[in-house]
CSV table of N, CA and C in Angstrom, one decimal:
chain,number,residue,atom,x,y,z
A,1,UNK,N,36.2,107.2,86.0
A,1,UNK,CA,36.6,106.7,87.4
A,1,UNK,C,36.9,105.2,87.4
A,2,UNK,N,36.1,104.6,86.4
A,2,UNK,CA,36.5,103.0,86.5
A,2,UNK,C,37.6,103.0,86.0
A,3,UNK,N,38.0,103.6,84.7
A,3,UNK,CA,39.5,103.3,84.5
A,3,UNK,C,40.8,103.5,85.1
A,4,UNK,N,40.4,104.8,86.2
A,4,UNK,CA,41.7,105.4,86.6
A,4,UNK,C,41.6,104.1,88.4
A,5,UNK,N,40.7,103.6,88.7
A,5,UNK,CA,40.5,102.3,89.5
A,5,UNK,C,41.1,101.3,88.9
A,6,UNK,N,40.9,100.9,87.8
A,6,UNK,CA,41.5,99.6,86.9
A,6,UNK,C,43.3,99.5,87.3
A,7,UNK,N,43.8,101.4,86.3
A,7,UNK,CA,45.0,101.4,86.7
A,7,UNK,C,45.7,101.2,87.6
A,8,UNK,N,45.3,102.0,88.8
A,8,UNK,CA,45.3,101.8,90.4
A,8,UNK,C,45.5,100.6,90.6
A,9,UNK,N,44.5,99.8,90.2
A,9,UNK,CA,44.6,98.3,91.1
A,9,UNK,C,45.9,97.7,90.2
A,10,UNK,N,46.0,97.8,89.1
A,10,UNK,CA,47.1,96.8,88.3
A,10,UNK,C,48.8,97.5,88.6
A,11,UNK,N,48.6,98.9,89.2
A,11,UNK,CA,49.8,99.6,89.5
A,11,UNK,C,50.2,98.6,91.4
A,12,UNK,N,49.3,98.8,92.0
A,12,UNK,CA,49.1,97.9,92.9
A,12,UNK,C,49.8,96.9,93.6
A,13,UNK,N,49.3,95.8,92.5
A,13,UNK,CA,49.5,94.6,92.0
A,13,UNK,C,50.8,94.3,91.7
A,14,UNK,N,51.2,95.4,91.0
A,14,UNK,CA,52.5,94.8,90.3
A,14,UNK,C,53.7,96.0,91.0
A,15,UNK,N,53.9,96.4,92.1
A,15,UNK,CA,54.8,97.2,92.9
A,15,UNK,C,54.9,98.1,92.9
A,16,UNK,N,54.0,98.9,92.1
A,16,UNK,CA,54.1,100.3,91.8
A,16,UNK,C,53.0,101.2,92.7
A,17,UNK,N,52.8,103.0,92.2
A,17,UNK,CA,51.5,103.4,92.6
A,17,UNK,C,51.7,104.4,91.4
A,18,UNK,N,50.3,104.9,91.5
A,18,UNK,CA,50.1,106.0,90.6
A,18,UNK,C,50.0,107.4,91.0
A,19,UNK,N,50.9,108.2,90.4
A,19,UNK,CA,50.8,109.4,90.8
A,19,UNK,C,49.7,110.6,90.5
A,20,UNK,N,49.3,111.5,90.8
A,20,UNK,CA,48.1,112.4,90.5
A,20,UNK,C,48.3,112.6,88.7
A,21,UNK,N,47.3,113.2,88.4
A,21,UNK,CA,46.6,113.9,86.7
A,21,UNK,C,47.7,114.8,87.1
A,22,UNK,N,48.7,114.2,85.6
A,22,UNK,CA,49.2,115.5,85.1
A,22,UNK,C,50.9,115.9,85.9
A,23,UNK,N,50.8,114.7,86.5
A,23,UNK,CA,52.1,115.2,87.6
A,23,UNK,C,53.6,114.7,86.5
A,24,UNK,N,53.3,114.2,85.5
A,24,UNK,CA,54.3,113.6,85.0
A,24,UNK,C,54.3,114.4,83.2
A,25,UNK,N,53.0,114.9,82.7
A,25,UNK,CA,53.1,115.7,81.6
A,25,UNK,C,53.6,116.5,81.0
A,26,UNK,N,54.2,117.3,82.0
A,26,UNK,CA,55.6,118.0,81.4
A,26,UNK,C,56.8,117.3,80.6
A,27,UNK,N,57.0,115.9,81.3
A,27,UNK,CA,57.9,115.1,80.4
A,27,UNK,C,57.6,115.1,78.9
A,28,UNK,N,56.7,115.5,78.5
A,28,UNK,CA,56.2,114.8,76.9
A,28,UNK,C,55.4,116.0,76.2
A,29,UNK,N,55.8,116.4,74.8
A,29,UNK,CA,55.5,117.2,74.0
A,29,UNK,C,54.2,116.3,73.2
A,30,UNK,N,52.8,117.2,73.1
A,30,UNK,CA,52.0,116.8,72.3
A,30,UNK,C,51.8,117.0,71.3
A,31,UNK,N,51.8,116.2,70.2
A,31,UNK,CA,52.1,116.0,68.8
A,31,UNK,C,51.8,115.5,67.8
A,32,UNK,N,51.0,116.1,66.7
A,32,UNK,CA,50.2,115.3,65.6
A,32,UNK,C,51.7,114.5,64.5
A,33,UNK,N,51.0,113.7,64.8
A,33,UNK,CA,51.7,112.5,64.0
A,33,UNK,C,51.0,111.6,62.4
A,34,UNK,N,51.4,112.4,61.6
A,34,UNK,CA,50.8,111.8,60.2
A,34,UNK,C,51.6,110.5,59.9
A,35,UNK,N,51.3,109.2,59.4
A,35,UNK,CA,52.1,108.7,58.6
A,35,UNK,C,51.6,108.0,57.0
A,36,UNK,N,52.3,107.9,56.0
A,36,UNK,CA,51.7,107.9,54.2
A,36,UNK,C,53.0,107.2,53.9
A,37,UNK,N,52.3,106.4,52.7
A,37,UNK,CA,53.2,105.6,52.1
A,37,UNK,C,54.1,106.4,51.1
A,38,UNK,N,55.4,106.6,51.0
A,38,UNK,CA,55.9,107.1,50.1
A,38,UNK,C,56.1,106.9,48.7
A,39,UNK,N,55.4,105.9,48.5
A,39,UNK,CA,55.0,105.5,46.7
A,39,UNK,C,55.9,106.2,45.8
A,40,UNK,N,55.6,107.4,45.4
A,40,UNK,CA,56.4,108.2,44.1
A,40,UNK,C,56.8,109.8,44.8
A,41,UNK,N,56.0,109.7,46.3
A,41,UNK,CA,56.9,110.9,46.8
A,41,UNK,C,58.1,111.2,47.2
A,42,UNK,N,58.7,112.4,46.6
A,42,UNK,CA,59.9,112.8,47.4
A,42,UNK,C,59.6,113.9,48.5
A,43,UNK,N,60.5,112.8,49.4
A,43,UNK,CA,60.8,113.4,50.8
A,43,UNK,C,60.9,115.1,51.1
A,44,UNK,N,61.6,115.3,50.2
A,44,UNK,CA,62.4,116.9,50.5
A,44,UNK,C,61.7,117.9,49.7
A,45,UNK,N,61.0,117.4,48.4
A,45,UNK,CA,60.1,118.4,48.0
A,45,UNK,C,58.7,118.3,48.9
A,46,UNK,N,58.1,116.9,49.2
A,46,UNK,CA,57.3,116.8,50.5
A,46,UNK,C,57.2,118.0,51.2
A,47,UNK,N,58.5,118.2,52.0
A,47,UNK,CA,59.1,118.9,53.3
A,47,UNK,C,58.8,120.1,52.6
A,48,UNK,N,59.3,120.8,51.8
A,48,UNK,CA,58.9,122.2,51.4
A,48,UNK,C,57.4,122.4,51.5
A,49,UNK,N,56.7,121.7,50.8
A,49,UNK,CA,55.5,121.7,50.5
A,49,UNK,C,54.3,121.8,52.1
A,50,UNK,N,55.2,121.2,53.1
A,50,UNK,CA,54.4,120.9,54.4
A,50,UNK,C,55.0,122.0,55.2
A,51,UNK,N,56.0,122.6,55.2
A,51,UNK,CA,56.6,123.6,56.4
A,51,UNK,C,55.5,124.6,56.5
A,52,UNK,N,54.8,125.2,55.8
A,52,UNK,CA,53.7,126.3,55.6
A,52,UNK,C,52.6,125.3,56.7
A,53,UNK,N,51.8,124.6,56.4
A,53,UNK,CA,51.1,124.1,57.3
A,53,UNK,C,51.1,123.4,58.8
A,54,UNK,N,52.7,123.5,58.9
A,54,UNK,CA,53.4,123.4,60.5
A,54,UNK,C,54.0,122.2,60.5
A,55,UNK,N,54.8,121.4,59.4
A,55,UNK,CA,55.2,120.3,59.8
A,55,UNK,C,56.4,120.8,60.3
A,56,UNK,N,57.1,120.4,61.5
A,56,UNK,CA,57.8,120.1,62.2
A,56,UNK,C,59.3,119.2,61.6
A,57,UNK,N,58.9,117.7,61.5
A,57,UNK,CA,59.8,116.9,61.1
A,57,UNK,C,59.1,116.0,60.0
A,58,UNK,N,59.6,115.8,58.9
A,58,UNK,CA,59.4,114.9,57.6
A,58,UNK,C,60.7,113.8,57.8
A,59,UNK,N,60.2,112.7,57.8
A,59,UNK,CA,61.0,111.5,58.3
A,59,UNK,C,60.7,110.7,57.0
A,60,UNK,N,61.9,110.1,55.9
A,60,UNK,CA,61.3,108.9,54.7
A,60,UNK,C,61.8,108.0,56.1
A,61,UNK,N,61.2,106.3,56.2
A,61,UNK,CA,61.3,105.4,56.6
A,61,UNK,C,61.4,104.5,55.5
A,62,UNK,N,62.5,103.7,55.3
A,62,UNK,CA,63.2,102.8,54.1
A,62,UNK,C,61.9,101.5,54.6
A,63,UNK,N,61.6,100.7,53.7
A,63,UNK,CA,61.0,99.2,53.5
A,63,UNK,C,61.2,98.7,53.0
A,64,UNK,N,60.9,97.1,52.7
A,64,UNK,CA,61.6,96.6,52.3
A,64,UNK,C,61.7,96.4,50.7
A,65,UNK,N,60.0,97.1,50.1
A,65,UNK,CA,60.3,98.0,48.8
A,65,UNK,C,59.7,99.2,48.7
A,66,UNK,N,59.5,99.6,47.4
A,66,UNK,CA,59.0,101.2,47.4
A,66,UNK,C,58.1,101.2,47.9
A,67,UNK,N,57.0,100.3,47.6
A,67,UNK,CA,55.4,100.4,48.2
A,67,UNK,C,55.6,100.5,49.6
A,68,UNK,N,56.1,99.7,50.5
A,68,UNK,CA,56.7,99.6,52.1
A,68,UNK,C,56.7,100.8,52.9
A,69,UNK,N,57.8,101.5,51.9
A,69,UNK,CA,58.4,102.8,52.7
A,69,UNK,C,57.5,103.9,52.9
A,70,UNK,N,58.0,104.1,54.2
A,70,UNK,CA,56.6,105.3,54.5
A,70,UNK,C,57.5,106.4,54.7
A,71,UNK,N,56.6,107.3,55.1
A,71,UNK,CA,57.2,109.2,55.5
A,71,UNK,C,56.3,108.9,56.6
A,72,UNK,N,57.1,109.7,57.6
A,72,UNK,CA,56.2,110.0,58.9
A,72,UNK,C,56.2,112.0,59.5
A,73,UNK,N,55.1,112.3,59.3
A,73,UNK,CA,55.1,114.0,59.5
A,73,UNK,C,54.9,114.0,61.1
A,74,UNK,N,55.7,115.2,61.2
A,74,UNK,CA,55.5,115.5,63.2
A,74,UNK,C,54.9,116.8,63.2
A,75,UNK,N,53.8,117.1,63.5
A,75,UNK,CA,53.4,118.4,63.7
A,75,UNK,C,53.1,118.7,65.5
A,76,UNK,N,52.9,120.2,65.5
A,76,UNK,CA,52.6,120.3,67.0
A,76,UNK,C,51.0,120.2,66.6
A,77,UNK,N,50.5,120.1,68.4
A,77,UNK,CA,49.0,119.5,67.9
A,77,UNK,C,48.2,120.5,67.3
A,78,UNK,N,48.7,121.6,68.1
A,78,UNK,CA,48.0,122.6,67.3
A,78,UNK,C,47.3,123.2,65.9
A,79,UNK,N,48.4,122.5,64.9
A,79,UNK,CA,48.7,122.5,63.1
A,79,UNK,C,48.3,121.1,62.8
A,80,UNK,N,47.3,120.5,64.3
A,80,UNK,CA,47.2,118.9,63.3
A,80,UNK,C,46.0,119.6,62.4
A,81,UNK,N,45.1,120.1,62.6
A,81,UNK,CA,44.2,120.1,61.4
A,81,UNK,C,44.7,120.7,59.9
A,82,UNK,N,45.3,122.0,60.7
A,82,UNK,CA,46.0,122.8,58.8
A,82,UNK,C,46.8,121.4,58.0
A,83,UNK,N,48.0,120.5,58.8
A,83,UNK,CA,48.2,119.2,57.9
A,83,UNK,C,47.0,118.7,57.4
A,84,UNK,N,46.0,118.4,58.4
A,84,UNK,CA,45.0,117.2,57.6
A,84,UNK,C,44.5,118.1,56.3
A,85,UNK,N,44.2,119.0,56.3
A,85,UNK,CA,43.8,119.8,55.3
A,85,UNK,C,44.6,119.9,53.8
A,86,UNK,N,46.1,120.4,54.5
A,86,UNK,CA,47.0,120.0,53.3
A,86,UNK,C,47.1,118.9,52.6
A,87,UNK,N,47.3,118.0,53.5
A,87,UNK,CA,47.5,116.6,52.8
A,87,UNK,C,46.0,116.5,51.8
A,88,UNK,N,45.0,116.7,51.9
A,88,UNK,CA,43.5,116.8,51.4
A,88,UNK,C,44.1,117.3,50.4
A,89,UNK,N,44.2,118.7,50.2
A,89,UNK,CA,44.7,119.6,49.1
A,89,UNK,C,45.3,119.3,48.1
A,90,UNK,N,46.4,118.1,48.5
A,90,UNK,CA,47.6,117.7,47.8
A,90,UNK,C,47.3,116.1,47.0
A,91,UNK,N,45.8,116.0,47.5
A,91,UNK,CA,45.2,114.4,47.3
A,91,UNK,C,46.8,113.3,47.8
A,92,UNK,N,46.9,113.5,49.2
A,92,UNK,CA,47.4,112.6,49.4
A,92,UNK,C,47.0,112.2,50.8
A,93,UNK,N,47.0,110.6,51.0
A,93,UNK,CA,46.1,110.2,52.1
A,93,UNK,C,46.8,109.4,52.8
A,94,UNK,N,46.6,110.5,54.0
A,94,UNK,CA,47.7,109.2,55.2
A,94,UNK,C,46.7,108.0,55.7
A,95,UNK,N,48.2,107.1,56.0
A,95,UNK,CA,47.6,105.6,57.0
A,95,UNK,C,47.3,106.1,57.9
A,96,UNK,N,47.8,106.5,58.5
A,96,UNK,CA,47.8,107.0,60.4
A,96,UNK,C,48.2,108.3,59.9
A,97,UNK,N,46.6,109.1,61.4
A,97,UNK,CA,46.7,110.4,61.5
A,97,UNK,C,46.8,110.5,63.3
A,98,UNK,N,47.4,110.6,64.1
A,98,UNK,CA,47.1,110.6,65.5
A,98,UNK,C,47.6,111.8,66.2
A,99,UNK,N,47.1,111.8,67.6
A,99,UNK,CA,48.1,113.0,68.5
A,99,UNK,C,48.5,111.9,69.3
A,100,UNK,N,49.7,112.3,69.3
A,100,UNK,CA,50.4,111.3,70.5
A,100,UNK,C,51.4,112.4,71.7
A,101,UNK,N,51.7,111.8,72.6
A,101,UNK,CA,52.6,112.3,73.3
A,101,UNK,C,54.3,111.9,73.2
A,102,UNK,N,54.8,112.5,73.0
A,102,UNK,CA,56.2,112.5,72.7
A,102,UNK,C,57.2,112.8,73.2
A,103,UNK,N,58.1,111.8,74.3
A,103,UNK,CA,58.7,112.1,75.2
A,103,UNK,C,59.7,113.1,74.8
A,104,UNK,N,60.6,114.5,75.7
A,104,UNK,CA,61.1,115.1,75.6
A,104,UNK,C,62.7,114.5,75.6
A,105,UNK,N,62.7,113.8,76.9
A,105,UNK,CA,64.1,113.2,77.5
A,105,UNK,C,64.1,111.7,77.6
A,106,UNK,N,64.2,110.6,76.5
A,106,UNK,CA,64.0,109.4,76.7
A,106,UNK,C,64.5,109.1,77.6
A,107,UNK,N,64.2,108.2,78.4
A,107,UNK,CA,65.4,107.7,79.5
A,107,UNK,C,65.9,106.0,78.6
A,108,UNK,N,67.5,105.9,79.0
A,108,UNK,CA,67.9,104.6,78.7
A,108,UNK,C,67.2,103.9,80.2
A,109,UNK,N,67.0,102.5,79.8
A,109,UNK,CA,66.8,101.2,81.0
A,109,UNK,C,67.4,100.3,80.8
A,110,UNK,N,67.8,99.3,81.7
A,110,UNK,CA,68.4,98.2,81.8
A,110,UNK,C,67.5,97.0,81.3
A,111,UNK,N,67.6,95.8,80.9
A,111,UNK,CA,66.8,94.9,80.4
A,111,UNK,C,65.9,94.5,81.7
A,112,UNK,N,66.1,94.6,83.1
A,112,UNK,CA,65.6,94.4,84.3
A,112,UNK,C,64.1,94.8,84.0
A,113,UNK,N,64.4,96.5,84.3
A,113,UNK,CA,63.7,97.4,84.1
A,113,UNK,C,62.5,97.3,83.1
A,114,UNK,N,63.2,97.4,81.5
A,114,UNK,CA,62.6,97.1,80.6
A,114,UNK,C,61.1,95.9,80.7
A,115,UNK,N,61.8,94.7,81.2
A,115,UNK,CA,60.7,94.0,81.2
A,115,UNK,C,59.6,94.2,82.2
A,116,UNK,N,60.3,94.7,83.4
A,116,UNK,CA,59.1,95.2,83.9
A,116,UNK,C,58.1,96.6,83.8
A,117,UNK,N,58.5,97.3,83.3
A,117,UNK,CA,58.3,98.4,82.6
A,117,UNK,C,57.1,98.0,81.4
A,118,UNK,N,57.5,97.4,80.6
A,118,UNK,CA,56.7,96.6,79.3
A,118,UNK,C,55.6,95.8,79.9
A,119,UNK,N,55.6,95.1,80.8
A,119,UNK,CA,54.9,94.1,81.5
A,119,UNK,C,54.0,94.8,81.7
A,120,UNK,N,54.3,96.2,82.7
A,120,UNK,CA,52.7,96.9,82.8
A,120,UNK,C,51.9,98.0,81.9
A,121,UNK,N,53.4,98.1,81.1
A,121,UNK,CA,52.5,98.5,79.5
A,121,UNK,C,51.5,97.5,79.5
A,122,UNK,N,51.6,96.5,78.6
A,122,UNK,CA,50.6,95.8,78.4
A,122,UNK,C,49.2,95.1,79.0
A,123,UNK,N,50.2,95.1,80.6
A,123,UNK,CA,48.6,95.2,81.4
A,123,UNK,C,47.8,96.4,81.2
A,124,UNK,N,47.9,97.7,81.4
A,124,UNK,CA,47.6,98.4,81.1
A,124,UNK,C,46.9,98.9,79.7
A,125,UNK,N,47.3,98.5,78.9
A,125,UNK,CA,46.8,98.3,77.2
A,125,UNK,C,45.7,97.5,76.8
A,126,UNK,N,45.6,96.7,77.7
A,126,UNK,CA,44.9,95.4,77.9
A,126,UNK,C,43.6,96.0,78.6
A,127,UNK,N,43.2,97.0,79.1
A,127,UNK,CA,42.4,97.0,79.7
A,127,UNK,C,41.3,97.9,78.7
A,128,UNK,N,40.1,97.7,78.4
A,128,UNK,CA,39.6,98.2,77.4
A,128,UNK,C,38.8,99.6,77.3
A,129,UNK,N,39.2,100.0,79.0
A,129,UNK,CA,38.7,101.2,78.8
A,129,UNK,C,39.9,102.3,78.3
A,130,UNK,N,41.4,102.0,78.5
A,130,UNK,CA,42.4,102.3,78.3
A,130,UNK,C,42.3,103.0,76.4
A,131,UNK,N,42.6,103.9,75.9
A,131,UNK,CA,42.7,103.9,74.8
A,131,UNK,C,44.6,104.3,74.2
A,132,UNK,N,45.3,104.8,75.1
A,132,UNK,CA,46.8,104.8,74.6
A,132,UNK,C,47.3,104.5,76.0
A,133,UNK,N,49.1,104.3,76.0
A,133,UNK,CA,49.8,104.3,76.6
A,133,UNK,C,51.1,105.1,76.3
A,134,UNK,N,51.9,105.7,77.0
A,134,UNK,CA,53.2,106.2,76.6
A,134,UNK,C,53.9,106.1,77.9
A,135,UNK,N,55.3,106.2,77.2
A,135,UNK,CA,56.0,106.3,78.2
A,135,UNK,C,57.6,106.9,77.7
A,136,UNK,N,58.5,107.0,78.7
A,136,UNK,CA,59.5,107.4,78.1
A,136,UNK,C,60.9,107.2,78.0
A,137,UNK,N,60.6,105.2,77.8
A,137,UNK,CA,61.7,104.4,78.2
A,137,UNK,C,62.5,104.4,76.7
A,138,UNK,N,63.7,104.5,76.7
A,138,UNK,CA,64.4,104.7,75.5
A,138,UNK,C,65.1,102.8,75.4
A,139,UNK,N,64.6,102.2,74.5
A,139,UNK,CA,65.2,100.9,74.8
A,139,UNK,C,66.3,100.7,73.4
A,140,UNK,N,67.5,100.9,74.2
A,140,UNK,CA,68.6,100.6,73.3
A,140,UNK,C,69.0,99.5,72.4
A,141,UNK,N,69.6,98.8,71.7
A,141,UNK,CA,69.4,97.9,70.7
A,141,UNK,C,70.1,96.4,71.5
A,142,UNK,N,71.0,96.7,72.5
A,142,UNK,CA,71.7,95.9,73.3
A,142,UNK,C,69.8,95.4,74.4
A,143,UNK,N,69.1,96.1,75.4
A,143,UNK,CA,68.1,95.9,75.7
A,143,UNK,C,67.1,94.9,75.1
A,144,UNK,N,66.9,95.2,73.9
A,144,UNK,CA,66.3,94.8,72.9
A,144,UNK,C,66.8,93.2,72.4
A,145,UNK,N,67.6,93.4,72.3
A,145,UNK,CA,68.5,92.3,71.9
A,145,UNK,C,68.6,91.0,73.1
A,146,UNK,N,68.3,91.5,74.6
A,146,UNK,CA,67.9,90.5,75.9
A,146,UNK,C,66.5,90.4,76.2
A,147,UNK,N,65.8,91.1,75.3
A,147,UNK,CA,64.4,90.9,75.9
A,147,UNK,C,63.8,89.8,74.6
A,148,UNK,N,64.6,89.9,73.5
A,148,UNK,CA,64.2,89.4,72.6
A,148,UNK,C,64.3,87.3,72.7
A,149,UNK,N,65.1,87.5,73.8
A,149,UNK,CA,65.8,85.7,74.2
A,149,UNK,C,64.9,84.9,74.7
């Protein structure tokens, strides 16, 4: 109750309001999210080896060397444990194991938007009863590129 008060007042504050539990959750698929350093793994034998325990999407992520580069696994939440189990099986140990929410239909924003948007991200983030945030602003590289000035 304190926290969904906290929100409230900082939604408030900053021109917004908050809508009821759950009115907005259909936007976003929930989703175990593995990520592991790709060291000496390959990606696509990875992917064979994880489809059986429900991975979804196997993503290599380039860095700026081998050690850097990660894989990122998407499972539905349902198959997050059969992954954690796999990966166990296969002695390989993720950095990050989470469920996150995962927007369906990004939306693009304007840099306007964006900053205000972000602004109460982080109020919100900020508050320590808060443990995630999401949302499902798609910020384009042009956006990015004005917020960054």
């Amino acid at each position: 109750n304190r926290t969904v008060a906290n929100v409230r007042a900082l939604f408030n504050k900053n021109g917004g309001n908050l809508a009821t539990s759950g009115s907005v959750a259909f936007l976003f698929d929930r989703k175990g999210v593995f990520e592991l350093k790709q060291g000496e793994l390959d990606v696509e034998e990875l992917t064979l080896e994880l489809i059986d325990a429900g991975a979804e999407d196997v993503e290599g992520e380039e860095g700026e060397g081998e050690e850097e580069a990660m894989i990122t696994i998407t499972t539905d939440y349902t198959d997050f444990g059969n992954m954690q189990k796999k990966l166990e099986e296969m002695n390989i140990e993720a950095t990050s194991s989470t469920l996150q929410m995962i927007p369906q239909q990004p939306q693009a924003v304007n840099a306007e938007t964006a900053k205000k948007a972000l602004r109460m991200v982080e109020l919100i983030e900020d508050d320590d009863d808060v443990q995630a945030v999401y949302h499902n602003m798609e910020l384009t590289e042009e956006v990015i590129a004005i917020l960054a000035e």
